[in-house]
Short mmCIF file of N, CA, C and O in Angstrom, two decimals:
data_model
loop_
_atom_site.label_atom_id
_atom_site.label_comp_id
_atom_site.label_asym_id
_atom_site.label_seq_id
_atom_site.Cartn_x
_atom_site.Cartn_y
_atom_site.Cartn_z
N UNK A 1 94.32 126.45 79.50
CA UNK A 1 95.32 127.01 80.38
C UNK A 1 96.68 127.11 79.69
O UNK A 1 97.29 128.16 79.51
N UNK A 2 97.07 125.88 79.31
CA UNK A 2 98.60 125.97 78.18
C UNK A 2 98.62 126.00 76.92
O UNK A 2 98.22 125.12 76.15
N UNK A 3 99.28 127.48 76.56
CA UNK A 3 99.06 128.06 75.29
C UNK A 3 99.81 127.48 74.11
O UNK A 3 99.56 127.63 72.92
N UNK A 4 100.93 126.68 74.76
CA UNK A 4 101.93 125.83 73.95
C UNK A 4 103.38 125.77 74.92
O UNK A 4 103.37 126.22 76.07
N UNK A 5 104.17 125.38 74.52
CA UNK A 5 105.31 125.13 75.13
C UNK A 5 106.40 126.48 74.93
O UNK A 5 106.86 126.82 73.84
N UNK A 6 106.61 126.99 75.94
CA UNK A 6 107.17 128.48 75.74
C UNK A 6 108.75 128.53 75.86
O UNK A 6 109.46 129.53 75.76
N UNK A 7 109.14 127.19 76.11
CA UNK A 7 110.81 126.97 75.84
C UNK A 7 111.07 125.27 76.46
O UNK A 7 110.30 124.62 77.16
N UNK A 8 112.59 124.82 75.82
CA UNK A 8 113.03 123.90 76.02
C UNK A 8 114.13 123.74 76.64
O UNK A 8 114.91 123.75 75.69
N UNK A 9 114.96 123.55 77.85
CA UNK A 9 115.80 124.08 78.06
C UNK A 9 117.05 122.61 78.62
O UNK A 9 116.85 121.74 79.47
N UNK A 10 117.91 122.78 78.01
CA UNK A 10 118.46 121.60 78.67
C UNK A 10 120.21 121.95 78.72
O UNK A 10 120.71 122.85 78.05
N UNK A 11 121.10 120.92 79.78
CA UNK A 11 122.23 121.09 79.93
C UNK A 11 123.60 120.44 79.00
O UNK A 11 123.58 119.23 78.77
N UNK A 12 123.95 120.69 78.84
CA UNK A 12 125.37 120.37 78.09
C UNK A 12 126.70 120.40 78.51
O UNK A 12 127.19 121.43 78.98
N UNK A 13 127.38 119.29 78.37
CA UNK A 13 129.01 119.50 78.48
C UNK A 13 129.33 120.11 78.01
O UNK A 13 129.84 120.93 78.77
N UNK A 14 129.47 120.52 76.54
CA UNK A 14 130.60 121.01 75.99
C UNK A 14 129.49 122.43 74.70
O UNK A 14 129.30 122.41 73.48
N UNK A 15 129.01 123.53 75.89
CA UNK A 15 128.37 124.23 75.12
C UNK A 15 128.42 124.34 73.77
O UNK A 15 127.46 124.20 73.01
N UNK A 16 129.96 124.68 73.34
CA UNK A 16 130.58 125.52 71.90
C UNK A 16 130.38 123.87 70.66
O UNK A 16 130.19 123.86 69.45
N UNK A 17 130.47 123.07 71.34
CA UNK A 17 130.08 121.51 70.69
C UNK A 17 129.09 121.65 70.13
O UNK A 17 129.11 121.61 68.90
N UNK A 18 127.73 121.88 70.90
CA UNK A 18 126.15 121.36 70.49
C UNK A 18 125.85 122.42 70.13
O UNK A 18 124.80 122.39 69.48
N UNK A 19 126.53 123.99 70.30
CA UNK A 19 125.91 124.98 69.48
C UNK A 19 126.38 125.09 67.94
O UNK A 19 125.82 125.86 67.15
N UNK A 20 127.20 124.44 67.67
CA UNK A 20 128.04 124.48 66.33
C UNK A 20 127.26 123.05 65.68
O UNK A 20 126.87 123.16 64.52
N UNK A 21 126.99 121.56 66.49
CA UNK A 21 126.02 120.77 66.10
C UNK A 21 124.85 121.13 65.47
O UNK A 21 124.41 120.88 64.35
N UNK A 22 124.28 121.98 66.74
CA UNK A 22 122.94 122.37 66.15
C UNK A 22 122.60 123.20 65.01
O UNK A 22 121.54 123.29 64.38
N UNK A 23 123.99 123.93 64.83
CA UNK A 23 123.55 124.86 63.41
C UNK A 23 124.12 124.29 62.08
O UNK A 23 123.86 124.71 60.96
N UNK A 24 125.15 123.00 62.46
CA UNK A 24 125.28 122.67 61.38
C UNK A 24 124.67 121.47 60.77
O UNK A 24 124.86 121.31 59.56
N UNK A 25 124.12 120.79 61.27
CA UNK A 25 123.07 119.54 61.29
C UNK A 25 121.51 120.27 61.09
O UNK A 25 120.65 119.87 60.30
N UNK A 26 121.39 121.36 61.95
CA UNK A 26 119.71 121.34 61.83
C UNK A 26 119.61 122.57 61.05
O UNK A 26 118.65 122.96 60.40
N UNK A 27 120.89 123.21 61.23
CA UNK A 27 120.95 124.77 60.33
C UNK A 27 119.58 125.51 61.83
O UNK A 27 118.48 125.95 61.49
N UNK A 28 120.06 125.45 63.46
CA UNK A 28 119.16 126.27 63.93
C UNK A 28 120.69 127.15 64.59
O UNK A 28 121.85 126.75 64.74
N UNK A 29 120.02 128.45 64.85
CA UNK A 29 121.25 129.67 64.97
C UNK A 29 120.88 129.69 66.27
O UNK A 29 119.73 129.95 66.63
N UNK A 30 122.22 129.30 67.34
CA UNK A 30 122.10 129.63 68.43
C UNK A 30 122.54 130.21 68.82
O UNK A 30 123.74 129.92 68.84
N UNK A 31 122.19 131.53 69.51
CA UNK A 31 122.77 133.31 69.61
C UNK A 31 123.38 133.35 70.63
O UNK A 31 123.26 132.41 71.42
N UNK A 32 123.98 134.12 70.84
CA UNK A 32 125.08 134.87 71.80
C UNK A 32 124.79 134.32 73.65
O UNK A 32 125.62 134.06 74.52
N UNK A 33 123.27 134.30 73.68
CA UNK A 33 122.54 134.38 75.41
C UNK A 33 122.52 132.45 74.90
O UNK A 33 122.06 131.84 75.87
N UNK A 34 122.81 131.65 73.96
CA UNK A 34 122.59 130.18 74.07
C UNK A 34 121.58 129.68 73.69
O UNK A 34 121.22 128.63 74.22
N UNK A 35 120.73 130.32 72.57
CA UNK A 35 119.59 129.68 72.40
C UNK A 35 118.78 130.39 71.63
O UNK A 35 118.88 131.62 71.66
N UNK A 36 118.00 129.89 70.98
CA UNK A 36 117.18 130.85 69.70
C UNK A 36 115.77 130.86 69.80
O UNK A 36 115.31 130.20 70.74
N UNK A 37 114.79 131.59 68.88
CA UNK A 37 113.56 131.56 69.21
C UNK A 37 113.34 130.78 67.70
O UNK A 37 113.76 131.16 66.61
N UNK A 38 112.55 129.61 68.02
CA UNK A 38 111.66 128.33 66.86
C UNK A 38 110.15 129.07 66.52
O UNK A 38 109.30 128.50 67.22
N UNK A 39 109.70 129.85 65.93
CA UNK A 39 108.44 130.30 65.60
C UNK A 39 108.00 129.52 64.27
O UNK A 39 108.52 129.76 63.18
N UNK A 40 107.23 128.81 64.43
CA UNK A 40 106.59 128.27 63.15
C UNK A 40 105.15 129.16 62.53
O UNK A 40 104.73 129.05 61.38
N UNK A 41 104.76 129.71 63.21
CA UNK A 41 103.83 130.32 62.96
C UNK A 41 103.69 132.01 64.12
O UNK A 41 104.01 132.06 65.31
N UNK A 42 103.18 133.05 63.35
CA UNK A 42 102.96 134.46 64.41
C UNK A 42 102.18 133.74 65.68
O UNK A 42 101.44 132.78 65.86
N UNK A 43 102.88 134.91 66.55
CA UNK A 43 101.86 134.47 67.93
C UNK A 43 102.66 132.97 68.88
O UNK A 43 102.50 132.65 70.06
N UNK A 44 103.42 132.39 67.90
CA UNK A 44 103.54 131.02 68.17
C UNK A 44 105.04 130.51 68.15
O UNK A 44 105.65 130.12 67.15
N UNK A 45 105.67 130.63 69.88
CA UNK A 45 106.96 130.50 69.57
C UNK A 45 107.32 129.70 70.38
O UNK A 45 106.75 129.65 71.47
N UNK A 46 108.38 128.85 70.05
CA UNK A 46 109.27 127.97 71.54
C UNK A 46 110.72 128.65 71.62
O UNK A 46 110.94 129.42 70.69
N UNK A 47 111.23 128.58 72.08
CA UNK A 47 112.74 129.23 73.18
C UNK A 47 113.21 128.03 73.19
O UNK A 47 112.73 127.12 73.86
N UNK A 48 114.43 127.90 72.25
CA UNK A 48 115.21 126.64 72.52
C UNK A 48 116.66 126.78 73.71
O UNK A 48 117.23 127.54 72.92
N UNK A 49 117.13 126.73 74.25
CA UNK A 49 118.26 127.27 75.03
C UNK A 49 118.79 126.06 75.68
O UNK A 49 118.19 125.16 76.27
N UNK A 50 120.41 126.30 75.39
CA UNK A 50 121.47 125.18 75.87
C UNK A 50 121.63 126.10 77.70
O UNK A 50 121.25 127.21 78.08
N UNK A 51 122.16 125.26 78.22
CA UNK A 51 122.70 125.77 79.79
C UNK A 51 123.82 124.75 80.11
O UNK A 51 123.53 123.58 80.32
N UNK A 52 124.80 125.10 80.15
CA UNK A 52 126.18 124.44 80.86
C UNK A 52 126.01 124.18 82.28
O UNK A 52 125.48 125.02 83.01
N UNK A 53 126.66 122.48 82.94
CA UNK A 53 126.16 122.03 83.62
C UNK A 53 126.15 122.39 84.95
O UNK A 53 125.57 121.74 85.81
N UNK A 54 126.80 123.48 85.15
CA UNK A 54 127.07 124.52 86.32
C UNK A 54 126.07 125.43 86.62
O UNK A 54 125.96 126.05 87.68
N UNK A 55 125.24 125.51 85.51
CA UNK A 55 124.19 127.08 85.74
C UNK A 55 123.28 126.67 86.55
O UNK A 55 122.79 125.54 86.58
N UNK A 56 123.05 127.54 87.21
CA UNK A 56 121.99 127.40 88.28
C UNK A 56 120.39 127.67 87.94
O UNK A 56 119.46 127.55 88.74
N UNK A 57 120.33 128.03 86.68
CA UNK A 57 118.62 128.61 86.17
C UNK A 57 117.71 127.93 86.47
O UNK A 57 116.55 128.33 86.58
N UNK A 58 118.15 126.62 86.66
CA UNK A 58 117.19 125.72 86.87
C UNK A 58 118.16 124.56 87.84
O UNK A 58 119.34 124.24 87.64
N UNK A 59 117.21 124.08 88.93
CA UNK A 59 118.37 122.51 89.70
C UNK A 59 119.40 121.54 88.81
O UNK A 59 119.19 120.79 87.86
N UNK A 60 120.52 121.87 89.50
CA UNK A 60 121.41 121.36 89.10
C UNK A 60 121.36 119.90 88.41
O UNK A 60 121.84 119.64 87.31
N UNK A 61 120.54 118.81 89.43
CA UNK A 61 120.80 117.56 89.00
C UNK A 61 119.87 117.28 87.95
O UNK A 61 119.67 116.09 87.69
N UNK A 62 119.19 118.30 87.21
CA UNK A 62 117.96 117.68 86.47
C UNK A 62 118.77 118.76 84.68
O UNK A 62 119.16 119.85 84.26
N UNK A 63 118.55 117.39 84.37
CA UNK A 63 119.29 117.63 82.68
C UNK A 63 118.16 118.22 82.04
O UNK A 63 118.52 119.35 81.74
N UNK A 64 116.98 118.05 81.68
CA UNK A 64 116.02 119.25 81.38
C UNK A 64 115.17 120.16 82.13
O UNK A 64 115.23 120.10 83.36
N UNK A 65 114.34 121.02 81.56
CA UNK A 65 113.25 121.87 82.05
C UNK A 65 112.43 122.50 81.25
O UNK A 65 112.64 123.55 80.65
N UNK A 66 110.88 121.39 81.24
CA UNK A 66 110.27 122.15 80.40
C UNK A 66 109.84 124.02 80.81
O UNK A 66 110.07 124.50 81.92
N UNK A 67 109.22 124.77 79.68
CA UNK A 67 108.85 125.91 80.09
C UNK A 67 107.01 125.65 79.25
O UNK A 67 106.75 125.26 78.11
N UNK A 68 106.35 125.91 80.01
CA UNK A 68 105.07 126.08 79.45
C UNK A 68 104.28 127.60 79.67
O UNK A 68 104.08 128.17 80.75
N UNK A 69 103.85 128.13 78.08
CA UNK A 69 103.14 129.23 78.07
C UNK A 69 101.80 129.06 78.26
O UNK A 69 101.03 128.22 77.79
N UNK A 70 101.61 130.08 79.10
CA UNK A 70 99.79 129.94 79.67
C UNK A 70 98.96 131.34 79.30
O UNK A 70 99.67 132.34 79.28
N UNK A 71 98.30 131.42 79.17
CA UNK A 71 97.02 132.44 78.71
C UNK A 71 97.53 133.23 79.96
O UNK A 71 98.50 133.97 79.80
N UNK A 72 97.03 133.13 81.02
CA UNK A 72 96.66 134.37 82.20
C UNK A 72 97.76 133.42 83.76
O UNK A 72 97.23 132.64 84.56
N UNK A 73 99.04 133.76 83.77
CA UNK A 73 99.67 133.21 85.34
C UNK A 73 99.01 133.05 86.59
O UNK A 73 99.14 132.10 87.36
N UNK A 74 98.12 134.28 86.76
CA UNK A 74 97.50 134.35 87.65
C UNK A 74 96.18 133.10 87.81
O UNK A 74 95.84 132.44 88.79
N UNK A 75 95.72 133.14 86.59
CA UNK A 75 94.59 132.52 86.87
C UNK A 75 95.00 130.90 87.06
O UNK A 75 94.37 130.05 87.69
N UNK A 76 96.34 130.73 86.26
CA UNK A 76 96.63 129.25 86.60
C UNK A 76 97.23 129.36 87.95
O UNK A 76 96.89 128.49 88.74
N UNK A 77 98.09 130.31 88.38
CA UNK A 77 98.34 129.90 89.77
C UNK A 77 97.07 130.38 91.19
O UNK A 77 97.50 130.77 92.28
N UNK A 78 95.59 130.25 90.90
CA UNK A 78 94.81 130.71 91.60
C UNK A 78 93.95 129.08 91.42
O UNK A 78 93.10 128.73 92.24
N UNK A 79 94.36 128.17 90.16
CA UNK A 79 94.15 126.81 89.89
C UNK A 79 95.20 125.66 90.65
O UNK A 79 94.86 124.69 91.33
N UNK A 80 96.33 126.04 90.36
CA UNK A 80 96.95 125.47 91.41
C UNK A 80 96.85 125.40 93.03
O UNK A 80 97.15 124.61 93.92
N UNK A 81 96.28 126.63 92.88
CA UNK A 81 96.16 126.48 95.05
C UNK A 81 95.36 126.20 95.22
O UNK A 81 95.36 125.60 96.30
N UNK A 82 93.96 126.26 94.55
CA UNK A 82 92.98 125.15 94.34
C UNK A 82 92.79 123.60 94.51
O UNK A 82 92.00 122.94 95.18
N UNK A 83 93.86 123.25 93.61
CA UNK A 83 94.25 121.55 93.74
C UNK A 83 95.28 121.16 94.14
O UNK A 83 96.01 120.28 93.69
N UNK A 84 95.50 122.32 95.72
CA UNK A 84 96.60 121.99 96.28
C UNK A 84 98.25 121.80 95.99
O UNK A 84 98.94 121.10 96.74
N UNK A 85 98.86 122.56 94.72
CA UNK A 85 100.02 122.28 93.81
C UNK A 85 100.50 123.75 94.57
O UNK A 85 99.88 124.79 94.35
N UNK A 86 101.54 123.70 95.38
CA UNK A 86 102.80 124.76 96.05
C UNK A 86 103.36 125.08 94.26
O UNK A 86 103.24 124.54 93.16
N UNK A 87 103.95 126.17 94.80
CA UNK A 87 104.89 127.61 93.91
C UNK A 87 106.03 126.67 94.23
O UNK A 87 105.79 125.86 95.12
N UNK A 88 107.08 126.64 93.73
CA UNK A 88 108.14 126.06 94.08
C UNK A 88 108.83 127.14 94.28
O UNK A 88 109.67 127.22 95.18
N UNK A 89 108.53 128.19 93.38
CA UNK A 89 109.52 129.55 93.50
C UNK A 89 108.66 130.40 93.58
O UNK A 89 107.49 130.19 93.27
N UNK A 90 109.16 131.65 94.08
CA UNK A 90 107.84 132.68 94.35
C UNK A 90 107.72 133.17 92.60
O UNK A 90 108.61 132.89 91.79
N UNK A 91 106.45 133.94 92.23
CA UNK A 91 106.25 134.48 90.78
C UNK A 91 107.12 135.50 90.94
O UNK A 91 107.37 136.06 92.01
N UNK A 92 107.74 135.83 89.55
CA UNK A 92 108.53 136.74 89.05
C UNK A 92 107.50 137.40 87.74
O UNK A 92 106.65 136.89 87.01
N UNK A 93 108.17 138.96 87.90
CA UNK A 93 107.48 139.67 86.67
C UNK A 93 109.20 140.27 85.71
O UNK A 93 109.98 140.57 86.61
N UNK A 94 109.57 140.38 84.96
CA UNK A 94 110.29 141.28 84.47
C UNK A 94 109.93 141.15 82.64
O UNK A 94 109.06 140.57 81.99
N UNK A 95 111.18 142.07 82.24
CA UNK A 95 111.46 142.13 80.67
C UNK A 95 110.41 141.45 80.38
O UNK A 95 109.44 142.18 80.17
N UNK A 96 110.16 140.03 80.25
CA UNK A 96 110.54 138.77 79.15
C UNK A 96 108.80 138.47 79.33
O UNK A 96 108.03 138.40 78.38
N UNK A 97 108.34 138.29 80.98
CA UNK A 97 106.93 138.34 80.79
C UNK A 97 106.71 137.88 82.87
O UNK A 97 107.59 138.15 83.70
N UNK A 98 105.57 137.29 83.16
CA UNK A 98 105.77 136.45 84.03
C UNK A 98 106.29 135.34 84.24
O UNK A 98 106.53 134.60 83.28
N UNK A 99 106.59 134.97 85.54
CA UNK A 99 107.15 133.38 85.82
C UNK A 99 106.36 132.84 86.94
O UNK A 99 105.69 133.42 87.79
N UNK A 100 106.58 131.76 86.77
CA UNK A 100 105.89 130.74 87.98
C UNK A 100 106.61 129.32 88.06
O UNK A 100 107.10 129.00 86.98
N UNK A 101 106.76 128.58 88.89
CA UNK A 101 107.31 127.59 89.09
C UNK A 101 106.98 126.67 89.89
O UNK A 101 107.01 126.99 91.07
N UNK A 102 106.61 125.43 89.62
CA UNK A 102 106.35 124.27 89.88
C UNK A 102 107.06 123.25 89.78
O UNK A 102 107.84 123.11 88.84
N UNK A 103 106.85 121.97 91.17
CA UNK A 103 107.32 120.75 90.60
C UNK A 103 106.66 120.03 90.00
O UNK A 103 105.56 120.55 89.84
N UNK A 104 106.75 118.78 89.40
CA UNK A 104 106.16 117.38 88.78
C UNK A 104 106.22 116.83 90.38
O UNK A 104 106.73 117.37 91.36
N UNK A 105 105.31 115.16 90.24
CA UNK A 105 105.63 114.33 90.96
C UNK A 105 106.99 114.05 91.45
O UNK A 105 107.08 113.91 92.67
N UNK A 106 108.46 113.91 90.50
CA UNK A 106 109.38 113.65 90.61
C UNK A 106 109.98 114.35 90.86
O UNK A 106 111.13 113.93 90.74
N UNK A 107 109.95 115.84 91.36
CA UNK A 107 110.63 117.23 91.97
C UNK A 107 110.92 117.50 90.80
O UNK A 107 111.81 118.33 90.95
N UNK A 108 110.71 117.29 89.14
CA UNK A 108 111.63 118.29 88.03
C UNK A 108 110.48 119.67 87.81
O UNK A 108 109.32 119.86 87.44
N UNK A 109 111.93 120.61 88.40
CA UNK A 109 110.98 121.75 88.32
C UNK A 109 110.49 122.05 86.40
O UNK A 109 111.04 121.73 85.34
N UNK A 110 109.23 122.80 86.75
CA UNK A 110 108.28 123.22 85.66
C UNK A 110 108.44 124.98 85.48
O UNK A 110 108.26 125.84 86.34
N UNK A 111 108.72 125.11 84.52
CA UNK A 111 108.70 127.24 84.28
C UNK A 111 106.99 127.05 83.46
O UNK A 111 106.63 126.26 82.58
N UNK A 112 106.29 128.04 84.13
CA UNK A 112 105.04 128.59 83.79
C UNK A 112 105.42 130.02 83.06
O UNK A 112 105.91 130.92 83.74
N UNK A 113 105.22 130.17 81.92
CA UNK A 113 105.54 131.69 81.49
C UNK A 113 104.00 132.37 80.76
O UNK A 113 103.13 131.92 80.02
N UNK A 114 104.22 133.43 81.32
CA UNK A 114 102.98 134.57 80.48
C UNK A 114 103.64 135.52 79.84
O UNK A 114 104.27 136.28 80.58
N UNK A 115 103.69 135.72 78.72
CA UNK A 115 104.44 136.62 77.60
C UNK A 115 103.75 138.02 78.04
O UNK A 115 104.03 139.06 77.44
#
């Protein structure tokens, strides 16, 4: 079902801080939208992305959010209603690919993505 981890996404005080950290410590380039694409291999990418502690992309009180890539959205969210696991958000299609959204046990929402 999970094809790998399709982004990392977490919040920051002081955006212009940890984006200038991150490129000068790890040498990773974090672009204009806050965040870069990590491909170690074709086919095979993670989405690193900073979010300032105001943005709403994801619940406010939760300092990360994983994103996990899945083979087919549909078929995992036709697995979820199966074993009883609610949408937290309704699915989205645009640009980038599908979305889906889930909680954990602990309400931290989960991004489901299909490229």
């Amino acid at each position: 079902m999970i094809k790998g981890f399709g982004g990392i996404f977490w919040r920051t005080k002081n955006l212009e801080i940890i984006k200038k950290w991150y490129n000068d410590v790890l040498k990773i380039e974090i672009g204009d939208w806050n965040g870069t694409i990590i491909q170690p291999q074709s086919g095979n990418e993670t989405i690193f992305s900073l979010f300032t502690e105001d943005n709403s992309y994801f619940p406010l009180e939760q300092q990360v959010m994983l994103n996990f890539q899945v083979y087919d959205l549909d078929e995992v969210i036709k697995h979820l209603e199966q074993i009883g696991v609610p949408l937290a958000k309704n699915k989205e299609v645009g640009d980038y690919g599908k979305f889906a959204w889930i909680e954990d046990p602990e309400g931290r929402l989960i991004e489901l993505w299909e490229k």
